Amino acid sequence: MRRSNTNLLSCLLLLLLFGSSCGISRSSYDGNRKFPAEKLQRDYKLFRSILEESHPSVSWFTPADSMNYYFDWGYRQLQDSMTEPQFRSVLTYVIAKIKCGHTSTRYSRKHLRWLDTARLPLFPISVKVLDNDTVVLNNTLKRSNVVLPRGTILTHLDGRPIGAVIDKLKQYIPADGHNENYLRQTISNRGAFGGWLRLVEGWQPNYSLGYLDSTGNPQLLNFKLVEPLPKDSTRRPVLPLIREKINRREQREERLYYARSMQIDTGLSAAYMTVNTFNNSNQLRPFFRNSFRELRKRRISHLVVDIRGNGGGNVTHSTFLTRLLIDHPFKIADSLYAVSRKSRYGQQVQYNSITGLFMPFITRKRKDGKYHFGFFERHFFKPRKRNHYDGKVYVLIGPNSFSASSIFAQVLKGQKNITLIGEETGGGAYGNTAWFIPEATLPETGIRFRLPKFRLVMHKEMVREGRGVIPDIEVRPTRSSIIENRDLKVETVRQLILSGDRKQ
């Protein structure tokens, strides 16, 4: 009995010491520490070697000699010590030259944990890039001293033309092909302008912002970064806070509703289906089955499918939805291949168990030396007969429509009863580089980057253009629609339904 108590006490002591050591290591991590140039150079050489060995599209849109120039340029920047954000900025610039939106960098896990507790100041403004010449204020933090109204035209940031600042940031953003619309939207997403500015240039405490007032005259406003609110563990509210406890089931239902939902307007005989993701764990197939059953029962004549916020996911889910709408057999891929099954850098490239297990079975090496995923190259998917929808369909697309959602839009494009409305998608109409995407970790700094394994070509004749899916009816936001908070794309659909779908 004494021995067991002694053993238990020893275990508890070890756990206490282990917990203390973890706490010390977390608190002692310095997010501003600098890595010696030698370590950065070792990581960079590995970074380049992994991409050149395993990425199937390193020179798809950027010629090999140009990529060699950018790779060499990146190495030349590493002549002195750097912080992790500074080094990541170099990697991000180089990786953006591949022009693959699925290839991107991430901070190390230690740095992300540090960011969670570092309480860094906040950049107080978000912008909307309407075109290459017009940038307007979108949102501001309430605690900032930027009191300009939404939609204010911005002209300068710290004396530089705002367009030049945007152009610099775009050089660091990974995008599919030559898609300028995606780059503008990426900077326009909430908080993204400040985030990219911090990665590319770092932040300074004070900025000057040039803008045009309501009469069109140039003005200047000085603003500061916003300090996060201090934590006060001793403060007690005068009245107890009333918080609704949401149980797990309600949380799950809320998450699923955000991922996919449908509302029906019986007066217009129209349904509005929002699909914000094709990721797993969102019960998409049951949702699609139930929704299309309901459309058939109610004899709904018009269906709106909104994928403007859909960043992609599992192509089997997007294909299932496609089969409920399409009127002919279709293929997803003219070609789909990887350049290697395994990597010489297995310690740095983390394949998930499914990818590692099935790669030898789902791919075959062909005469071109590539490992082809033959099933998708050969297989024609047929329209789904049960609850197939034959009414008028309006698909809302935009620059945040990416990956599997772009494939969905491109396959349906041109069908007689389907109209694509909105803006050019962020994902390529010709295909992409994605499917299996392991993560590579650089050992010295811990910085990670995504490494898509397969190149998908849907339409090889469209590769040269490198564009997204182009809508049948283009509807772009305007300065006035931003000021008035209007959704012009939804308004356009409603007008088409009310007018009997006479395209303007």
Short mmCIF file of C-alpha atoms in Angstrom, two decimals:
data_model
loop_
_atom_site.label_atom_id
_atom_site.label_comp_id
_atom_site.label_asym_id
_atom_site.label_seq_id
_atom_site.Cartn_x
_atom_site.Cartn_y
_atom_site.Cartn_z
CA MET A 1 0.00 0.00 0.00
CA ARG A 2 2.82 2.37 0.89
CA ARG A 3 4.61 1.49 -2.32
CA SER A 4 1.56 2.29 -4.43
CA ASN A 5 1.12 5.62 -2.64
CA THR A 6 4.79 6.39 -3.23
CA ASN A 7 4.46 5.55 -6.94
CA LEU A 8 1.36 7.72 -7.22
CA LEU A 9 3.15 10.60 -5.53
CA SER A 10 6.12 10.21 -7.88
CA CYS A 11 3.84 10.27 -10.95
CA LEU A 12 2.08 13.39 -9.73
CA LEU A 13 5.43 15.07 -9.10
CA LEU A 14 6.64 14.19 -12.60
CA LEU A 15 3.44 15.54 -14.13
CA LEU A 16 3.81 18.75 -12.13
CA LEU A 17 7.40 19.17 -13.25
CA PHE A 18 6.46 18.42 -16.87
CA GLY A 19 3.62 20.95 -16.77
CA SER A 20 5.91 23.54 -15.23
CA SER A 21 8.56 22.99 -17.89
CA CYS A 22 5.95 23.34 -20.66
CA GLY A 23 4.73 26.58 -19.12
CA ILE A 24 8.26 27.91 -18.91
CA SER A 25 9.01 26.99 -22.55
CA ARG A 26 5.85 28.70 -23.78
CA SER A 27 6.44 31.86 -21.79
CA SER A 28 10.13 32.03 -22.74
CA TYR A 29 9.44 31.86 -26.49
CA ASP A 30 10.22 35.17 -28.15
CA GLY A 31 8.29 35.81 -31.35
CA ASN A 32 10.78 38.54 -32.31
CA ARG A 33 13.88 36.41 -31.99
CA LYS A 34 16.19 36.24 -35.00
CA PHE A 35 17.50 33.12 -36.69
CA PRO A 36 21.12 33.09 -37.91
CA ALA A 37 21.59 33.34 -41.66
CA GLU A 38 23.09 29.83 -41.76
CA LYS A 39 19.89 28.27 -40.39
CA LEU A 40 17.71 30.31 -42.73
CA GLN A 41 19.82 29.21 -45.69
CA ARG A 42 19.51 25.54 -44.72
CA ASP A 43 15.73 25.85 -44.47
CA TYR A 44 15.56 27.72 -47.75
CA LYS A 45 17.55 25.11 -49.65
CA LEU A 46 15.21 22.44 -48.32
CA PHE A 47 12.19 24.60 -49.22
CA ARG A 48 13.38 24.88 -52.82
CA SER A 49 14.33 21.21 -53.11
CA ILE A 50 10.94 19.98 -51.88
CA LEU A 51 9.03 22.22 -54.29
CA GLU A 52 11.20 21.32 -57.27
CA GLU A 53 10.92 17.61 -56.46
CA SER A 54 7.22 17.23 -55.61
CA HIS A 55 5.18 20.21 -56.80
CA PRO A 56 3.72 19.37 -60.24
CA SER A 57 3.22 22.98 -61.34
CA VAL A 58 6.31 24.94 -60.30
CA SER A 59 6.82 26.10 -63.90
CA TRP A 60 3.23 25.81 -65.19
CA PHE A 61 2.58 29.56 -65.37
CA THR A 62 6.05 30.89 -64.68
CA PRO A 63 8.78 29.56 -67.02
CA ALA A 64 11.49 27.45 -65.41
CA ASP A 65 14.23 30.03 -66.01
CA SER A 66 12.10 32.72 -64.36
CA MET A 67 11.38 30.45 -61.38
CA ASN A 68 15.11 29.80 -61.06
CA TYR A 69 15.59 33.57 -60.91
CA TYR A 70 13.01 33.93 -58.12
CA PHE A 71 14.44 30.97 -56.18
CA ASP A 72 17.93 32.49 -56.46
CA TRP A 73 16.57 35.91 -55.48
CA GLY A 74 15.09 34.45 -52.30
CA TYR A 75 18.38 32.89 -51.29
CA ARG A 76 20.24 36.17 -51.84
CA GLN A 77 18.01 37.86 -49.25
CA LEU A 78 19.36 35.59 -46.51
CA GLN A 79 22.68 37.29 -45.86
CA ASP A 80 21.81 38.34 -42.33
CA SER A 81 19.71 37.08 -39.43
CA MET A 82 15.91 37.40 -39.66
CA THR A 83 12.84 36.98 -37.52
CA GLU A 84 10.35 34.30 -38.45
CA PRO A 85 7.91 36.81 -40.02
CA GLN A 86 10.73 38.31 -42.09
CA PHE A 87 11.81 34.90 -43.34
CA ARG A 88 8.23 33.88 -44.05
CA SER A 89 7.82 37.04 -46.10
CA VAL A 90 10.68 35.95 -48.37
CA LEU A 91 9.22 32.44 -48.75
CA THR A 92 5.76 33.85 -49.46
CA TYR A 93 7.07 36.13 -52.21
CA VAL A 94 8.85 33.25 -53.94
CA ILE A 95 5.96 30.80 -53.56
CA ALA A 96 3.53 33.34 -55.04
CA LYS A 97 5.50 33.21 -58.30
CA ILE A 98 4.33 29.62 -58.83
CA LYS A 99 0.81 31.08 -59.30
CA CYS A 100 -0.94 28.29 -57.42
CA GLY A 101 -3.56 29.36 -54.91
CA HIS A 102 -3.26 26.07 -53.01
CA THR A 103 0.45 26.62 -52.27
CA SER A 104 0.98 28.90 -49.28
CA THR A 105 3.07 29.38 -46.15
CA ARG A 106 2.15 29.22 -42.46
CA TYR A 107 3.93 30.28 -39.30
CA SER A 108 5.48 27.66 -37.06
CA ARG A 109 3.27 26.18 -34.35
CA LYS A 110 5.33 27.90 -31.67
CA HIS A 111 4.91 31.26 -33.32
CA LEU A 112 1.15 30.77 -33.70
CA ARG A 113 0.86 29.95 -29.98
CA TRP A 114 2.86 33.07 -29.23
CA LEU A 115 0.57 35.17 -31.43
CA ASP A 116 -2.44 33.88 -29.48
CA THR A 117 -1.11 35.45 -26.28
CA ALA A 118 1.13 38.26 -27.56
CA ARG A 119 -1.74 40.81 -27.71
CA LEU A 120 -0.26 42.65 -30.68
CA PRO A 121 -1.77 45.98 -31.81
CA LEU A 122 -4.46 45.88 -34.49
CA PHE A 123 -4.52 47.56 -37.88
CA PRO A 124 -7.76 49.57 -37.77
CA ILE A 125 -8.96 49.68 -41.39
CA SER A 126 -10.21 47.27 -44.04
CA VAL A 127 -10.43 48.28 -47.68
CA LYS A 128 -12.32 47.24 -50.79
CA VAL A 129 -10.30 47.21 -54.01
CA LEU A 130 -12.88 47.89 -56.71
CA ASP A 131 -10.38 47.99 -59.58
CA ASN A 132 -6.77 48.95 -60.20
CA ASP A 133 -7.59 52.65 -59.80
CA THR A 134 -10.25 52.74 -57.06
CA VAL A 135 -9.78 51.69 -53.44
CA VAL A 136 -12.41 52.60 -50.87
CA LEU A 137 -12.68 52.30 -47.11
CA ASN A 138 -14.74 49.26 -46.14
CA ASN A 139 -14.67 49.01 -42.33
CA THR A 140 -12.84 50.47 -39.35
CA LEU A 141 -12.35 49.32 -35.78
CA LYS A 142 -14.64 51.17 -33.40
CA ARG A 143 -11.82 52.05 -31.04
CA SER A 144 -9.70 53.69 -33.75
CA ASN A 145 -9.53 57.37 -34.56
CA VAL A 146 -10.48 56.68 -38.19
CA VAL A 147 -13.96 58.18 -38.37
CA LEU A 148 -14.39 58.30 -42.13
CA PRO A 149 -17.63 56.93 -43.60
CA ARG A 150 -17.72 53.62 -45.41
CA GLY A 151 -17.05 54.03 -49.11
CA THR A 152 -14.60 56.92 -48.73
CA ILE A 153 -12.16 56.95 -51.66
CA LEU A 154 -8.59 56.38 -50.41
CA THR A 155 -5.68 57.94 -52.27
CA HIS A 156 -2.47 57.51 -50.25
CA LEU A 157 -0.94 55.59 -47.36
CA ASP A 158 2.08 57.26 -45.79
CA GLY A 159 2.62 59.38 -48.87
CA ARG A 160 2.51 56.45 -51.29
CA PRO A 161 -0.33 56.08 -53.78
CA ILE A 162 -2.72 53.49 -52.37
CA GLY A 163 -2.68 51.69 -55.72
CA ALA A 164 1.10 51.23 -55.45
CA VAL A 165 0.69 49.76 -51.96
CA ILE A 166 -1.95 47.32 -53.26
CA ASP A 167 0.27 46.35 -56.20
CA LYS A 168 3.13 45.56 -53.83
CA LEU A 169 0.96 43.35 -51.63
CA LYS A 170 -0.38 41.46 -54.65
CA GLN A 171 3.16 40.29 -55.41
CA TYR A 172 3.05 38.16 -52.24
CA ILE A 173 -0.38 36.55 -52.61
CA PRO A 174 -0.60 33.02 -54.08
CA ALA A 175 -3.31 32.88 -56.75
CA ASP A 176 -4.38 30.48 -59.48
CA GLY A 177 -2.87 31.55 -62.79
CA HIS A 178 -3.27 35.18 -63.83
CA ASN A 179 -6.36 35.95 -61.77
CA GLU A 180 -6.22 39.64 -60.81
CA ASN A 181 -9.80 39.55 -59.51
CA TYR A 182 -8.80 37.04 -56.84
CA LEU A 183 -5.85 39.17 -55.74
CA ARG A 184 -8.03 42.26 -55.33
CA GLN A 185 -10.61 40.32 -53.34
CA THR A 186 -8.01 38.68 -51.10
CA ILE A 187 -6.80 42.12 -50.01
CA SER A 188 -10.44 43.21 -49.59
CA ASN A 189 -11.46 40.40 -47.23
CA ARG A 190 -12.07 41.61 -43.70
CA GLY A 191 -8.80 42.42 -41.93
CA ALA A 192 -6.67 41.12 -44.81
CA PHE A 193 -5.21 44.46 -45.88
CA GLY A 194 -3.57 45.00 -42.50
CA GLY A 195 -2.51 41.35 -42.29
CA TRP A 196 -0.71 41.39 -45.62
CA LEU A 197 0.81 44.78 -44.86
CA ARG A 198 2.25 43.40 -41.63
CA LEU A 199 3.70 40.33 -43.35
CA VAL A 200 5.23 42.27 -46.23
CA GLU A 201 6.44 45.45 -44.53
CA GLY A 202 5.86 45.09 -40.81
CA TRP A 203 3.81 47.66 -38.91
CA GLN A 204 4.67 51.08 -37.55
CA PRO A 205 2.81 52.82 -34.72
CA ASN A 206 1.48 55.74 -36.82
CA TYR A 207 0.20 56.15 -40.37
CA SER A 208 -1.11 58.92 -42.58
CA LEU A 209 -4.10 58.22 -44.80
CA GLY A 210 -4.96 60.30 -47.85
CA TYR A 211 -8.59 60.39 -48.99
CA LEU A 212 -11.19 62.45 -50.88
CA ASP A 213 -13.87 64.17 -48.85
CA SER A 214 -17.54 64.45 -49.84
CA THR A 215 -16.73 67.36 -52.16
CA GLY A 216 -13.91 65.48 -53.90
CA ASN A 217 -11.12 67.48 -52.27
CA PRO A 218 -7.99 65.66 -51.03
CA GLN A 219 -7.59 65.39 -47.27
CA LEU A 220 -5.14 63.78 -44.86
CA LEU A 221 -5.83 61.81 -41.67
CA ASN A 222 -3.28 60.50 -39.18
CA PHE A 223 -4.13 57.30 -37.32
CA LYS A 224 -2.51 54.86 -34.93
CA LEU A 225 -2.56 51.13 -34.48
CA VAL A 226 -5.18 50.07 -31.96
CA GLU A 227 -3.94 48.54 -28.75
CA PRO A 228 -5.96 45.51 -27.55
CA LEU A 229 -8.07 46.03 -24.47
CA PRO A 230 -6.16 45.18 -21.27
CA LYS A 231 -7.27 42.18 -19.30
CA ASP A 232 -8.46 42.92 -15.78
CA SER A 233 -8.95 39.76 -13.75
CA THR A 234 -10.02 41.69 -10.63
CA ARG A 235 -12.88 43.62 -12.20
CA ARG A 236 -16.38 42.38 -11.47
CA PRO A 237 -19.47 43.50 -13.33
CA VAL A 238 -22.03 45.39 -11.26
CA LEU A 239 -24.79 43.15 -12.58
CA PRO A 240 -24.16 39.53 -13.40
CA LEU A 241 -23.79 38.84 -17.10
CA ILE A 242 -26.59 36.75 -18.56
CA ARG A 243 -25.17 34.32 -21.05
CA GLU A 244 -27.16 31.77 -22.91
CA LYS A 245 -25.55 28.39 -22.66
CA ILE A 246 -25.58 26.79 -26.04
CA ASN A 247 -25.35 23.04 -25.85
CA ARG A 248 -23.33 20.97 -28.27
CA ARG A 249 -26.29 20.12 -30.44
CA GLU A 250 -27.20 23.79 -30.92
CA GLN A 251 -23.57 24.65 -31.67
CA ARG A 252 -23.46 21.90 -34.27
CA GLU A 253 -26.71 23.06 -35.87
CA GLU A 254 -25.40 26.62 -36.02
CA ARG A 255 -22.18 25.44 -37.68
CA LEU A 256 -24.07 23.34 -40.20
CA TYR A 257 -26.45 26.21 -40.98
CA TYR A 258 -23.49 28.47 -41.77
CA ALA A 259 -21.97 25.76 -43.98
CA ARG A 260 -25.16 25.13 -45.98
CA SER A 261 -28.74 26.31 -45.82
CA MET A 262 -31.84 26.81 -47.96
CA GLN A 263 -34.82 29.14 -47.77
CA ILE A 264 -37.92 28.92 -49.98
CA ASP A 265 -40.03 31.85 -51.18
CA THR A 266 -43.32 30.28 -52.23
CA GLY A 267 -44.59 33.61 -53.59
CA LEU A 268 -41.79 33.71 -56.18
CA SER A 269 -41.62 29.91 -56.45
CA ALA A 270 -37.91 30.33 -55.75
CA ALA A 271 -35.41 28.74 -53.39
CA TYR A 272 -32.15 30.26 -52.16
CA MET A 273 -29.46 27.70 -51.36
CA THR A 274 -26.21 28.83 -49.77
CA VAL A 275 -23.27 26.42 -49.93
CA ASN A 276 -20.25 27.97 -48.20
CA THR A 277 -18.05 24.88 -48.27
CA PHE A 278 -17.61 21.46 -49.78
CA ASN A 279 -15.56 20.27 -46.81
CA ASN A 280 -16.34 17.01 -45.04
CA SER A 281 -18.16 16.87 -41.68
CA ASN A 282 -20.97 19.16 -42.85
CA GLN A 283 -23.53 16.47 -43.77
CA LEU A 284 -23.67 17.83 -47.31
CA ARG A 285 -25.12 14.77 -49.02
CA PRO A 286 -28.12 14.44 -46.67
CA PHE A 287 -28.65 18.18 -46.98
CA PHE A 288 -28.62 18.04 -50.80
CA ARG A 289 -30.92 14.99 -50.87
CA ASN A 290 -33.45 16.57 -48.50
CA SER A 291 -33.30 19.95 -50.22
CA PHE A 292 -33.88 18.66 -53.72
CA ARG A 293 -36.65 16.39 -52.49
CA GLU A 294 -38.31 19.49 -51.04
CA LEU A 295 -37.85 21.38 -54.32
CA ARG A 296 -39.60 18.57 -56.21
CA LYS A 297 -42.47 18.31 -53.73
CA ARG A 298 -43.12 22.06 -53.79
CA ARG A 299 -42.56 22.32 -57.55
CA ILE A 300 -40.18 25.24 -57.16
CA SER A 301 -39.45 26.90 -60.52
CA HIS A 302 -36.30 28.88 -59.66
CA LEU A 303 -33.24 27.85 -57.67
CA VAL A 304 -30.43 30.18 -56.61
CA VAL A 305 -27.16 28.46 -55.58
CA ASP A 306 -24.85 30.89 -53.81
CA ILE A 307 -21.20 29.74 -53.76
CA ARG A 308 -19.61 33.19 -53.48
CA GLY A 309 -18.12 32.31 -50.09
CA ASN A 310 -17.21 28.73 -50.97
CA GLY A 311 -13.46 28.15 -50.78
CA GLY A 312 -13.73 24.53 -51.95
CA GLY A 313 -13.27 21.21 -50.22
CA ASN A 314 -13.97 17.62 -51.20
CA VAL A 315 -14.70 17.33 -54.92
CA THR A 316 -16.99 14.34 -54.33
CA HIS A 317 -19.45 16.70 -52.61
CA SER A 318 -19.34 19.28 -55.41
CA THR A 319 -19.76 16.47 -57.94
CA PHE A 320 -22.81 15.14 -56.10
CA LEU A 321 -24.44 18.59 -56.29
CA THR A 322 -23.47 18.88 -59.95
CA ARG A 323 -25.24 15.61 -60.75
CA LEU A 324 -28.48 16.98 -59.29
CA LEU A 325 -28.39 19.92 -61.73
CA ILE A 326 -26.58 18.88 -64.90
CA ASP A 327 -28.40 17.45 -67.93
CA HIS A 328 -25.58 15.40 -69.50
CA PRO A 329 -22.68 13.11 -68.48
CA PHE A 330 -19.51 14.97 -67.57
CA LYS A 331 -15.85 14.43 -66.74
CA ILE A 332 -13.92 16.37 -64.11
CA ALA A 333 -10.45 15.90 -65.56
CA ASP A 334 -8.81 15.69 -68.95
CA SER A 335 -5.67 14.87 -66.97
CA LEU A 336 -4.87 14.50 -63.27
CA TYR A 337 -1.37 13.54 -62.21
CA ALA A 338 1.43 13.82 -59.67
CA VAL A 339 5.14 13.98 -60.46
CA SER A 340 6.09 11.69 -57.56
CA ARG A 341 4.46 9.27 -55.13
CA LYS A 342 6.92 9.73 -52.31
CA SER A 343 9.45 12.33 -51.30
CA ARG A 344 13.11 12.05 -50.41
CA TYR A 345 12.26 14.51 -47.66
CA GLY A 346 9.81 12.29 -45.84
CA GLN A 347 10.71 13.69 -42.43
CA GLN A 348 9.62 17.15 -43.50
CA VAL A 349 6.58 16.29 -45.69
CA GLN A 350 3.67 15.03 -43.62
CA TYR A 351 1.38 12.84 -45.71
CA ASN A 352 -1.84 11.86 -44.01
CA SER A 353 -2.47 8.14 -43.60
CA ILE A 354 -5.03 7.93 -46.42
CA THR A 355 -2.77 9.67 -48.94
CA GLY A 356 0.25 7.58 -48.06
CA LEU A 357 -1.70 4.31 -48.11
CA PHE A 358 -3.61 4.75 -51.36
CA MET A 359 -1.20 6.67 -53.61
CA PRO A 360 0.30 3.44 -55.05
CA PHE A 361 -3.18 2.04 -55.76
CA ILE A 362 -4.93 5.08 -57.26
CA THR A 363 -2.10 6.21 -59.56
CA ARG A 364 -0.22 4.58 -62.42
CA LYS A 365 3.04 5.74 -63.99
CA ARG A 366 2.69 6.40 -67.70
CA LYS A 367 5.04 7.05 -70.57
CA ASP A 368 5.24 10.73 -69.74
CA GLY A 369 6.80 9.79 -66.38
CA LYS A 370 3.83 11.18 -64.41
CA TYR A 371 1.66 9.27 -61.93
CA HIS A 372 -1.87 9.59 -63.30
CA PHE A 373 -5.08 9.36 -61.28
CA GLY A 374 -6.79 7.44 -64.05
CA PHE A 375 -10.24 7.11 -62.56
CA PHE A 376 -11.05 10.81 -62.89
CA GLU A 377 -9.42 10.99 -66.32
CA ARG A 378 -11.67 8.21 -67.66
CA HIS A 379 -14.87 8.38 -65.65
CA PHE A 380 -18.01 10.16 -66.85
CA PHE A 381 -20.44 11.09 -64.08
CA LYS A 382 -24.10 10.86 -65.04
CA PRO A 383 -26.95 13.12 -63.96
CA ARG A 384 -28.68 11.87 -60.84
CA LYS A 385 -32.24 10.77 -61.70
CA ARG A 386 -33.82 10.92 -58.26
CA ASN A 387 -34.99 14.45 -57.41
CA HIS A 388 -33.04 15.91 -60.31
CA TYR A 389 -33.78 19.62 -60.67
CA ASP A 390 -34.86 20.82 -64.13
CA GLY A 391 -36.04 24.35 -63.32
CA LYS A 392 -34.19 27.59 -63.85
CA VAL A 393 -30.90 27.77 -61.90
CA TYR A 394 -28.89 30.88 -61.01
CA VAL A 395 -25.40 30.24 -59.64
CA LEU A 396 -23.87 33.19 -57.79
CA ILE A 397 -20.08 33.21 -58.11
CA GLY A 398 -17.27 35.54 -57.07
CA PRO A 399 -13.54 35.78 -56.39
CA ASN A 400 -13.87 33.85 -53.12
CA SER A 401 -15.31 30.89 -55.08
CA PHE A 402 -12.28 28.65 -55.17
CA SER A 403 -11.09 25.11 -55.89
CA ALA A 404 -14.01 22.63 -55.92
CA SER A 405 -16.59 25.42 -56.19
CA SER A 406 -14.87 26.71 -59.34
CA ILE A 407 -14.93 23.18 -60.78
CA PHE A 408 -18.66 23.04 -59.98
CA ALA A 409 -19.31 26.34 -61.77
CA GLN A 410 -17.18 25.48 -64.80
CA VAL A 411 -18.86 22.11 -65.36
CA LEU A 412 -22.33 23.72 -65.30
CA LYS A 413 -21.37 26.73 -67.43
CA GLY A 414 -23.16 26.81 -70.78
CA GLN A 415 -26.12 24.62 -69.82
CA LYS A 416 -29.35 26.13 -71.19
CA ASN A 417 -31.25 26.41 -67.90
CA ILE A 418 -28.26 27.57 -65.81
CA THR A 419 -26.99 31.15 -65.55
CA LEU A 420 -23.79 32.13 -63.75
CA ILE A 421 -24.10 35.57 -62.16
CA GLY A 422 -21.48 37.66 -60.38
CA GLU A 423 -17.73 37.97 -60.82
CA GLU A 424 -14.88 35.82 -62.09
CA THR A 425 -14.13 33.01 -59.67
CA GLY A 426 -10.87 32.89 -57.76
CA GLY A 427 -10.27 29.26 -58.74
CA GLY A 428 -9.05 28.47 -62.23
CA ALA A 429 -11.53 27.55 -64.96
CA TYR A 430 -8.81 25.41 -66.57
CA GLY A 431 -8.17 23.35 -63.41
CA ASN A 432 -5.80 23.71 -60.47
CA THR A 433 -3.02 22.09 -58.47
CA ALA A 434 -4.51 20.51 -55.38
CA TRP A 435 -6.35 17.28 -54.45
CA PHE A 436 -3.92 15.79 -51.91
CA ILE A 437 -2.14 18.59 -50.04
CA PRO A 438 0.40 17.47 -47.43
CA GLU A 439 2.18 20.00 -45.26
CA ALA A 440 5.95 20.47 -45.27
CA THR A 441 7.78 21.75 -42.18
CA LEU A 442 11.18 23.43 -42.30
CA PRO A 443 13.25 22.05 -39.40
CA GLU A 444 15.24 25.13 -38.36
CA THR A 445 12.43 27.70 -38.17
CA GLY A 446 9.36 25.44 -38.03
CA ILE A 447 7.69 27.42 -40.83
CA ARG A 448 5.24 25.28 -42.83
CA PHE A 449 4.01 25.37 -46.38
CA ARG A 450 1.28 23.52 -48.28
CA LEU A 451 2.43 21.15 -51.01
CA PRO A 452 -0.34 20.17 -53.46
CA LYS A 453 0.45 16.87 -55.16
CA PHE A 454 -1.79 16.72 -58.24
CA ARG A 455 -2.21 18.89 -61.29
CA LEU A 456 -5.77 18.89 -62.57
CA VAL A 457 -6.43 20.04 -66.13
CA MET A 458 -10.09 20.41 -67.07
CA HIS A 459 -9.61 22.41 -70.26
CA LYS A 460 -6.07 22.54 -71.57
CA GLU A 461 -6.95 25.23 -74.12
CA MET A 462 -7.80 27.59 -71.25
CA VAL A 463 -4.50 27.18 -69.39
CA ARG A 464 -2.75 29.90 -71.34
CA GLU A 465 -5.25 32.52 -70.18
CA GLY A 466 -5.03 31.35 -66.57
CA ARG A 467 -8.38 32.88 -65.66
CA GLY A 468 -11.24 31.91 -63.38
CA VAL A 469 -14.76 30.96 -64.43
CA ILE A 470 -16.34 33.95 -66.17
CA PRO A 471 -19.99 34.64 -65.31
CA ASP A 472 -22.71 34.78 -67.96
CA ILE A 473 -23.94 38.02 -66.40
CA GLU A 474 -21.24 40.09 -64.72
CA VAL A 475 -22.33 42.02 -61.63
CA ARG A 476 -19.60 43.81 -59.71
CA PRO A 477 -19.88 45.81 -56.50
CA THR A 478 -19.84 49.58 -56.84
CA ARG A 479 -18.92 52.34 -54.45
CA SER A 480 -22.58 53.24 -54.02
CA SER A 481 -23.57 49.61 -53.31
CA ILE A 482 -20.90 49.46 -50.60
CA ILE A 483 -22.12 52.71 -49.03
CA GLU A 484 -25.74 51.51 -49.16
CA ASN A 485 -24.85 47.93 -48.16
CA ARG A 486 -26.68 46.48 -51.16
CA ASP A 487 -26.19 43.02 -52.68
CA LEU A 488 -26.36 43.73 -56.40
CA LYS A 489 -26.02 40.08 -57.37
CA VAL A 490 -29.09 39.03 -55.39
CA GLU A 491 -30.98 42.04 -56.72
CA THR A 492 -30.11 40.98 -60.27
CA VAL A 493 -31.44 37.45 -59.69
CA ARG A 494 -34.68 38.79 -58.27
CA GLN A 495 -35.14 41.07 -61.28
CA LEU A 496 -34.55 38.15 -63.65
CA ILE A 497 -37.11 36.00 -61.85
CA LEU A 498 -39.70 38.78 -61.80
CA SER A 499 -39.13 39.60 -65.46
CA GLY A 500 -39.44 35.97 -66.57
CA ASP A 501 -35.66 35.62 -66.93
CA ARG A 502 -35.22 37.95 -69.89
CA LYS A 503 -31.46 38.48 -69.87
CA GLN A 504 -30.42 42.08 -70.28
#
